[in-house]
């Protein structure tokens, strides 16, 4: 097995172009497990750890450009203000050791339907873009189009993820995850939710309850419609229980889960409806407080 260790991003792209089957390694928290279990015997490993810009993030005030290798621990410590949903999701990943090494770039590279960053990224809005770089140039892939199937993403063989562009939150965001215990656990199912008062929309993301992470589109449209038609963005009135209930049902209906060792399809659907109702209620309560204190 060849071990490629580029010192710069351009060298990494050249190496990936020359060795399209080389397996990139960032934090290694997925790659090393899969190699130990013989899931992968790649012809070459492409170690991205010398490329410091992958571990940097920047913000222009409206968008955070999150380097692919920024570890979860730093997302929690440095980005819980602009990216609250992703920071909450990062809190639930593995253990401190995994959060010190694991990254959103690696989560996207693995594209597991159970990856915890995906529901938060989907909920953060349709403007979330994955930067896929190659020697041919840069492709900005909308997050909705990134996931193609179970552990399959839309990266071409010569492409690497450089960063993810995520809009700075303009309203409350939440993330909820159910596991078979409280820590170090792969999601039985998960749900991300975000209010986007600036453009009057809401965002959702379902994890571990379909072949890919996905939005609950009908639920987003239903709730966005109710908030606009009833003037609730402006008034901050309480949502009626029928709205919360209907939202939960629509989220449940958007999933297509399976029975597996972690849970049954029926349990996952039920749990999604509960998480959807809870996260909506938490976010709406926070939103009401925000507009009351601004008044
Ligand atoms: C004990 C344990 C607990 C875990 N718990 C959780 C959990 O609770 N939630 C969760 O979501 N995950 C969990 N994971 C999985 C893993 O930690 C995450 O998926 C993490 O985000 C992977 O990031 P990484 O940087 O370590 O990726 P790596 O292992 O380095 O790579 C993962 C994949 O992404 C590819 N890749 C990496 N960087 C790039 C890049 N820049 N461009 C293109 N492809 C790239 C790799 O080739 C590989 O296919 C756990 C893993 C372990 C071992």
Short mmCIF file of C-alpha atoms and ligand atoms in Angstrom, two decimals:
data_model
loop_
_atom_site.label_atom_id
_atom_site.label_comp_id
_atom_site.label_asym_id
_atom_site.label_seq_id
_atom_site.Cartn_x
_atom_site.Cartn_y
_atom_site.Cartn_z
CA UNK A 1 0.00 0.00 0.00
CA UNK A 2 1.37 3.38 -1.01
CA UNK A 3 1.31 6.17 1.57
CA UNK A 4 0.97 9.64 0.03
CA UNK A 5 1.66 12.61 2.28
CA UNK A 6 1.23 15.90 0.36
CA UNK A 7 2.49 19.06 2.08
CA UNK A 8 0.17 21.44 0.22
CA UNK A 9 -3.39 21.46 -1.07
CA UNK A 10 -2.18 21.61 -4.70
CA UNK A 11 0.01 18.58 -4.10
CA UNK A 12 -2.97 16.76 -2.57
CA UNK A 13 -5.15 17.49 -5.61
CA UNK A 14 -2.35 16.39 -7.95
CA UNK A 15 -1.92 13.17 -5.95
CA UNK A 16 -5.68 12.46 -6.05
CA UNK A 17 -5.72 13.06 -9.82
CA UNK A 18 -2.81 10.68 -10.28
CA UNK A 19 -4.18 8.08 -7.83
CA UNK A 20 -7.99 8.35 -8.03
CA UNK A 21 -8.43 5.18 -5.95
CA UNK A 22 -6.29 6.54 -3.10
CA UNK A 23 -8.32 6.75 0.12
CA UNK A 24 -8.08 10.17 1.80
CA UNK A 25 -7.49 10.13 5.54
CA UNK A 26 -8.21 13.10 7.77
CA UNK A 27 -9.02 12.37 11.44
CA UNK A 28 -8.96 8.65 10.60
CA UNK A 29 -11.85 7.83 12.96
CA UNK A 30 -13.76 6.09 10.17
CA UNK A 31 -10.87 5.10 7.91
CA UNK A 32 -8.80 3.30 10.57
CA UNK A 33 -11.81 1.38 11.90
CA UNK A 34 -12.74 0.21 8.40
CA UNK A 35 -9.15 -0.76 7.57
CA UNK A 36 -8.84 -2.71 10.83
CA UNK A 37 -12.02 -4.58 9.91
CA UNK A 38 -10.77 -5.12 6.35
CA UNK A 39 -13.63 -3.14 4.81
CA UNK A 40 -11.01 -1.28 2.75
CA UNK A 41 -7.66 -2.40 1.37
CA UNK A 42 -6.94 0.70 -0.72
CA UNK A 43 -4.01 0.74 -3.13
CA UNK A 44 -2.93 4.01 -1.53
CA UNK A 45 -3.72 6.23 1.44
CA UNK A 46 -3.74 9.99 0.93
CA UNK A 47 -2.91 11.61 4.27
CA UNK A 48 -4.33 15.15 4.45
CA UNK A 49 -2.95 15.96 7.90
CA UNK A 50 -0.09 18.18 6.75
CA UNK A 51 -2.46 20.60 5.02
CA UNK A 52 -3.08 23.14 7.74
CA UNK A 53 -5.71 25.19 5.87
CA UNK A 54 -8.11 22.24 6.13
CA UNK A 55 -8.18 22.81 9.90
CA UNK A 56 -9.08 26.51 9.60
CA UNK A 57 -12.43 28.27 9.43
CA UNK A 58 -13.37 31.81 8.50
CA UNK A 59 -16.52 33.92 8.40
CA UNK A 60 -17.62 37.04 6.57
CA UNK A 61 -20.49 37.49 9.02
CA UNK A 62 -23.09 35.81 6.81
CA UNK A 63 -21.39 32.49 5.94
CA UNK A 64 -18.92 30.29 7.78
CA UNK A 65 -16.39 28.54 5.58
CA UNK A 66 -15.57 25.48 7.64
CA UNK A 67 -12.35 23.69 6.67
CA UNK A 68 -12.97 19.99 6.01
CA UNK A 69 -10.72 18.86 8.88
CA UNK A 70 -11.81 21.25 11.67
CA UNK A 71 -12.46 18.77 14.49
CA UNK A 72 -15.80 18.56 16.28
CA UNK A 73 -14.23 19.77 19.54
CA UNK A 74 -13.35 23.08 17.89
CA UNK A 75 -16.79 23.41 16.29
CA UNK A 76 -18.23 23.13 19.81
CA UNK A 77 -15.70 25.54 21.33
CA UNK A 78 -15.50 28.14 18.56
CA UNK A 79 -18.65 27.98 16.43
CA UNK A 80 -21.63 27.39 18.70
CA UNK A 81 -22.69 31.03 18.12
CA UNK A 82 -22.81 31.13 14.31
CA UNK A 83 -23.53 27.40 13.82
CA UNK A 84 -25.60 26.32 16.86
CA UNK A 85 -27.24 23.31 15.19
CA UNK A 86 -23.94 21.86 13.98
CA UNK A 87 -22.31 22.52 17.38
CA UNK A 88 -25.14 20.64 19.14
CA UNK A 89 -24.74 17.76 16.70
CA UNK A 90 -20.96 17.79 17.28
CA UNK A 91 -21.60 17.45 21.04
CA UNK A 92 -23.24 14.08 20.45
CA UNK A 93 -20.43 12.58 18.34
CA UNK A 94 -18.55 9.67 19.93
CA UNK A 95 -16.29 10.59 22.85
CA UNK A 96 -13.79 13.40 23.56
CA UNK A 97 -11.11 11.45 21.66
CA UNK A 98 -13.33 11.10 18.58
CA UNK A 99 -14.42 14.74 18.79
CA UNK A 100 -10.75 15.81 18.91
CA UNK A 101 -9.98 13.99 15.66
CA UNK A 102 -13.24 13.53 13.72
CA UNK A 103 -14.37 16.20 11.27
CA UNK A 104 -17.32 17.27 9.16
CA UNK A 105 -15.23 16.63 6.02
CA UNK A 106 -14.77 13.04 7.18
CA UNK A 107 -18.47 12.71 8.02
CA UNK A 108 -19.31 13.90 4.49
CA UNK A 109 -16.65 11.67 2.95
CA UNK A 110 -18.10 8.64 4.74
CA UNK A 111 -21.69 9.75 3.89
CA UNK A 112 -23.21 7.34 6.39
CA UNK A 113 -26.95 7.91 6.82
CA UNK A 114 -26.20 7.91 10.57
CA UNK A 115 -23.56 10.67 10.45
CA UNK A 116 -24.52 13.34 12.96
CA UNK A 117 -23.44 16.42 11.06
CA UNK A 118 -25.81 15.72 8.13
CA UNK A 119 -29.18 16.60 9.74
CA UNK A 120 -27.67 19.82 11.08
CA UNK A 121 -26.20 20.76 7.68
CA UNK A 122 -29.48 20.03 5.89
CA UNK A 123 -31.46 22.07 8.42
CA UNK A 124 -29.02 24.99 8.15
CA UNK A 125 -30.52 25.86 4.77
CA UNK A 126 -30.43 25.23 1.07
CA UNK A 127 -27.39 27.49 0.73
CA UNK A 128 -25.08 25.00 2.46
CA UNK A 129 -22.44 24.17 -0.14
CA UNK A 130 -19.74 21.51 -0.15
CA UNK A 131 -16.54 22.67 -1.87
CA UNK A 132 -15.36 19.77 -4.03
CA UNK A 133 -11.90 20.58 -5.40
CA UNK A 134 -9.84 18.83 -8.05
CA UNK A 135 -7.09 19.74 -10.50
CA UNK A 136 -9.99 20.52 -12.87
CA UNK A 137 -11.33 23.29 -10.61
CA UNK A 138 -13.89 23.80 -7.84
CA UNK A 139 -17.47 22.52 -7.76
CA UNK A 140 -19.89 23.92 -5.19
CA UNK A 141 -22.27 21.07 -4.41
CA UNK A 142 -25.56 22.01 -2.68
CA UNK A 143 -25.89 19.84 0.42
CA UNK A 144 -29.19 18.40 -0.90
CA UNK A 145 -27.36 17.01 -3.91
CA UNK A 146 -24.35 15.69 -2.03
CA UNK A 147 -25.79 12.43 -0.64
CA UNK A 148 -26.42 9.81 -3.33
CA UNK A 149 -27.05 6.57 -1.41
CA UNK A 150 -25.95 4.55 1.60
CA UNK A 151 -22.35 5.66 2.16
CA UNK A 152 -22.23 7.18 -1.34
CA UNK A 153 -21.65 10.83 -2.09
CA UNK A 154 -21.35 12.90 -5.23
CA UNK A 155 -17.55 13.37 -5.14
CA UNK A 156 -15.79 12.41 -8.37
CA UNK A 157 -12.80 10.06 -7.96
CA UNK A 158 -10.33 12.92 -8.35
CA UNK A 159 -12.13 15.30 -5.97
CA UNK A 160 -11.42 16.22 -2.35
CA UNK A 161 -13.52 18.25 0.08
CA UNK A 162 -11.79 21.50 0.92
CA UNK A 163 -14.51 23.13 3.06
CA UNK A 164 -18.23 23.48 3.67
CA UNK A 165 -19.95 26.86 3.39
CA UNK A 166 -22.71 27.21 5.96
CA UNK A 167 -24.96 30.26 6.45
CA UNK A 168 -24.60 31.89 9.87
CA UNK A 169 -27.74 31.12 11.91
CA UNK A 170 -30.32 33.89 11.83
CA UNK A 171 -32.67 32.09 14.24
CA UNK A 172 -32.72 29.26 16.78
CA UNK A 173 -31.49 25.81 15.76
CA UNK A 174 -31.73 22.44 17.47
CA UNK A 175 -30.43 18.90 17.10
CA UNK A 176 -31.82 15.79 18.71
CA UNK A 177 -30.45 12.24 18.59
CA UNK A 178 -31.66 8.94 19.94
CA UNK A 179 -29.17 6.19 20.74
CA UNK A 180 -29.20 2.99 22.69
CA UNK A 181 -27.21 4.76 25.44
CA UNK A 182 -26.21 8.34 26.21
CA UNK A 183 -22.71 8.55 24.72
CA UNK A 184 -20.43 6.81 22.18
CA UNK A 185 -23.37 5.71 20.16
CA UNK A 186 -24.41 5.65 16.52
CA UNK A 187 -27.79 7.33 16.08
CA UNK A 188 -30.86 5.12 16.03
CA UNK A 189 -32.27 8.22 14.41
CA UNK A 190 -31.63 11.94 14.60
CA UNK A 191 -33.29 15.20 13.66
CA UNK A 192 -32.02 18.70 12.96
CA UNK A 193 -34.28 21.75 12.95
CA UNK A 194 -33.72 25.44 12.21
CA UNK A 195 -35.84 28.57 12.02
CA UNK A 196 -34.80 31.02 9.32
CA UNK A 197 -36.74 34.20 10.12
CA UNK A 198 -34.84 36.33 7.57
CA UNK A 199 -36.35 34.52 4.61
CA UNK A 200 -39.36 33.10 6.48
CA UNK A 201 -38.44 29.44 6.03
CA UNK A 202 -37.69 26.50 8.29
CA UNK A 203 -35.05 23.80 7.80
CA UNK A 204 -35.13 20.12 8.69
CA UNK A 205 -32.75 17.19 8.45
CA UNK A 206 -33.52 13.53 9.12
CA UNK A 207 -30.66 11.20 10.07
CA UNK A 208 -30.47 7.42 10.21
CA UNK A 209 -34.01 6.87 8.97
CA UNK A 210 -33.58 6.63 5.18
CA UNK A 211 -30.81 5.47 2.80
CA UNK A 212 -29.41 9.00 2.88
CA UNK A 213 -29.76 11.95 5.22
CA UNK A 214 -32.75 13.92 3.91
CA UNK A 215 -35.06 16.84 4.49
CA UNK A 216 -38.71 16.59 5.45
CA UNK A 217 -39.75 18.85 2.60
CA UNK A 218 -43.52 18.73 3.13
CA UNK A 219 -43.07 19.45 6.83
CA UNK A 220 -40.87 22.47 6.01
CA UNK A 221 -43.45 23.80 3.53
CA UNK A 222 -46.36 23.21 5.89
CA UNK A 223 -44.75 24.98 8.84
CA UNK A 224 -43.31 27.80 6.70
CA UNK A 225 -46.81 28.35 5.27
CA UNK A 226 -48.49 28.43 8.70
CA UNK A 227 -45.90 30.85 10.13
CA UNK A 228 -46.33 33.21 7.15
CA UNK A 229 -50.13 33.00 6.77
CA UNK A 230 -50.81 33.57 10.46
CA UNK A 231 -48.24 36.34 10.80
CA UNK A 232 -46.45 34.34 13.50
CA UNK A 233 -42.95 35.47 12.55
CA UNK A 234 -44.01 39.00 13.48
CA UNK A 235 -46.35 38.30 16.41
CA UNK A 236 -44.39 35.47 18.03
CA UNK A 237 -47.69 34.02 19.24
CA UNK A 238 -47.74 30.46 20.55
CA UNK A 239 -48.06 27.72 17.92
CA UNK A 240 -51.26 25.76 18.33
CA UNK A 241 -50.82 22.13 19.41
CA UNK A 242 -52.38 21.02 16.12
CA UNK A 243 -49.55 22.74 14.22
CA UNK A 244 -46.86 21.05 16.30
CA UNK A 245 -48.63 17.69 15.95
CA UNK A 246 -49.06 18.01 12.18
CA UNK A 247 -45.40 19.02 11.77
CA UNK A 248 -44.34 15.89 13.67
CA UNK A 249 -46.55 13.69 11.50
CA UNK A 250 -45.14 15.17 8.30
CA UNK A 251 -41.55 14.62 9.51
CA UNK A 252 -42.43 11.02 10.36
CA UNK A 253 -43.96 10.59 6.91
CA UNK A 254 -40.79 11.84 5.21
CA UNK A 255 -38.64 9.03 6.62
CA UNK A 256 -38.18 5.61 5.05
CA UNK A 257 -36.36 3.71 7.80
CA UNK A 258 -35.47 0.03 8.07
CA UNK A 259 -35.46 -2.47 10.92
CA UNK A 260 -31.90 -3.17 12.05
CA UNK A 261 -29.86 -3.99 15.15
CA UNK A 262 -30.24 -0.46 16.50
CA UNK A 263 -34.01 -0.12 16.21
CA UNK A 264 -37.13 -0.94 14.25
CA UNK A 265 -38.55 1.15 11.43
CA UNK A 266 -41.70 1.76 13.48
CA UNK A 267 -39.70 2.98 16.48
CA UNK A 268 -37.66 5.31 14.27
CA UNK A 269 -40.82 6.84 12.76
CA UNK A 270 -42.34 7.32 16.20
CA UNK A 271 -39.11 8.82 17.59
CA UNK A 272 -38.78 11.23 14.66
CA UNK A 273 -42.26 12.62 15.28
CA UNK A 274 -41.36 13.14 18.97
CA UNK A 275 -38.00 14.80 18.15
CA UNK A 276 -39.65 17.01 15.51
CA UNK A 277 -42.29 18.22 17.98
CA UNK A 278 -39.70 18.83 20.70
CA UNK A 279 -37.14 20.64 18.56
CA UNK A 280 -39.85 22.83 17.02
CA UNK A 281 -41.18 23.72 20.48
CA UNK A 282 -37.70 24.51 21.86
CA UNK A 283 -36.80 26.67 18.87
CA UNK A 284 -40.14 28.48 18.80
CA UNK A 285 -39.89 29.28 22.52
CA UNK A 286 -36.39 30.68 21.97
CA UNK A 287 -37.58 32.67 18.97
CA UNK A 288 -40.46 34.18 21.00
CA UNK A 289 -38.00 35.23 23.72
CA UNK A 290 -35.73 36.82 21.08
CA UNK A 291 -38.44 38.91 19.48
CA UNK A 292 -39.88 39.94 22.84
CA UNK A 293 -36.47 41.11 24.09
CA UNK A 294 -35.89 42.96 20.79
CA UNK A 295 -39.26 44.77 21.06
C1 LIG B 1 -15.69 5.13 18.55
C2 LIG B 1 -16.31 5.92 17.44
C3 LIG B 1 -17.47 6.64 17.68
C4 LIG B 1 -18.07 7.38 16.66
N1 LIG B 1 -19.21 8.08 16.93
C5 LIG B 1 -19.80 8.80 15.94
C6 LIG B 1 -20.97 9.54 16.22
O1 LIG B 1 -21.51 9.55 17.34
N2 LIG B 1 -21.52 10.26 15.19
C7 LIG B 1 -20.96 10.28 13.93
O2 LIG B 1 -21.49 10.95 13.04
N3 LIG B 1 -19.84 9.57 13.66
C8 LIG B 1 -19.26 8.85 14.62
N4 LIG B 1 -18.12 8.13 14.34
C9 LIG B 1 -17.59 8.13 12.97
C10 LIG B 1 -16.53 9.21 12.68
O3 LIG B 1 -15.93 9.69 13.87
C11 LIG B 1 -17.14 10.41 11.94
O4 LIG B 1 -17.75 9.99 10.73
C12 LIG B 1 -16.11 11.50 11.64
O5 LIG B 1 -16.81 12.65 11.21
C13 LIG B 1 -15.11 11.10 10.59
O6 LIG B 1 -14.18 12.18 10.45
P1 LIG B 1 -12.61 11.89 10.21
O7 LIG B 1 -11.97 13.21 9.99
O8 LIG B 1 -12.08 11.03 11.29
O9 LIG B 1 -12.71 11.07 8.85
P2 LIG B 1 -11.75 9.95 8.24
O10 LIG B 1 -11.89 8.67 8.97
O11 LIG B 1 -10.37 10.46 8.04
O12 LIG B 1 -12.44 9.81 6.82
C14 LIG B 1 -13.79 9.39 6.69
C15 LIG B 1 -14.15 9.29 5.21
O13 LIG B 1 -14.09 10.56 4.59
C16 LIG B 1 -13.10 10.57 3.56
N5 LIG B 1 -12.46 11.88 3.66
C17 LIG B 1 -11.86 12.44 4.76
N6 LIG B 1 -11.46 13.69 4.47
C18 LIG B 1 -11.82 13.93 3.19
C19 LIG B 1 -11.67 15.07 2.33
N7 LIG B 1 -11.11 16.22 2.72
N8 LIG B 1 -12.15 14.96 1.06
C20 LIG B 1 -12.75 13.83 0.64
N9 LIG B 1 -12.92 12.72 1.41
C21 LIG B 1 -12.44 12.79 2.67
C22 LIG B 1 -12.19 9.39 3.85
O14 LIG B 1 -11.58 8.90 2.68
C23 LIG B 1 -13.20 8.39 4.41
O15 LIG B 1 -13.93 7.80 3.36
C24 LIG B 1 -17.50 7.39 15.35
C25 LIG B 1 -16.30 6.68 15.12
C26 LIG B 1 -15.71 5.95 16.15
C27 LIG B 1 -14.45 5.20 15.87
#
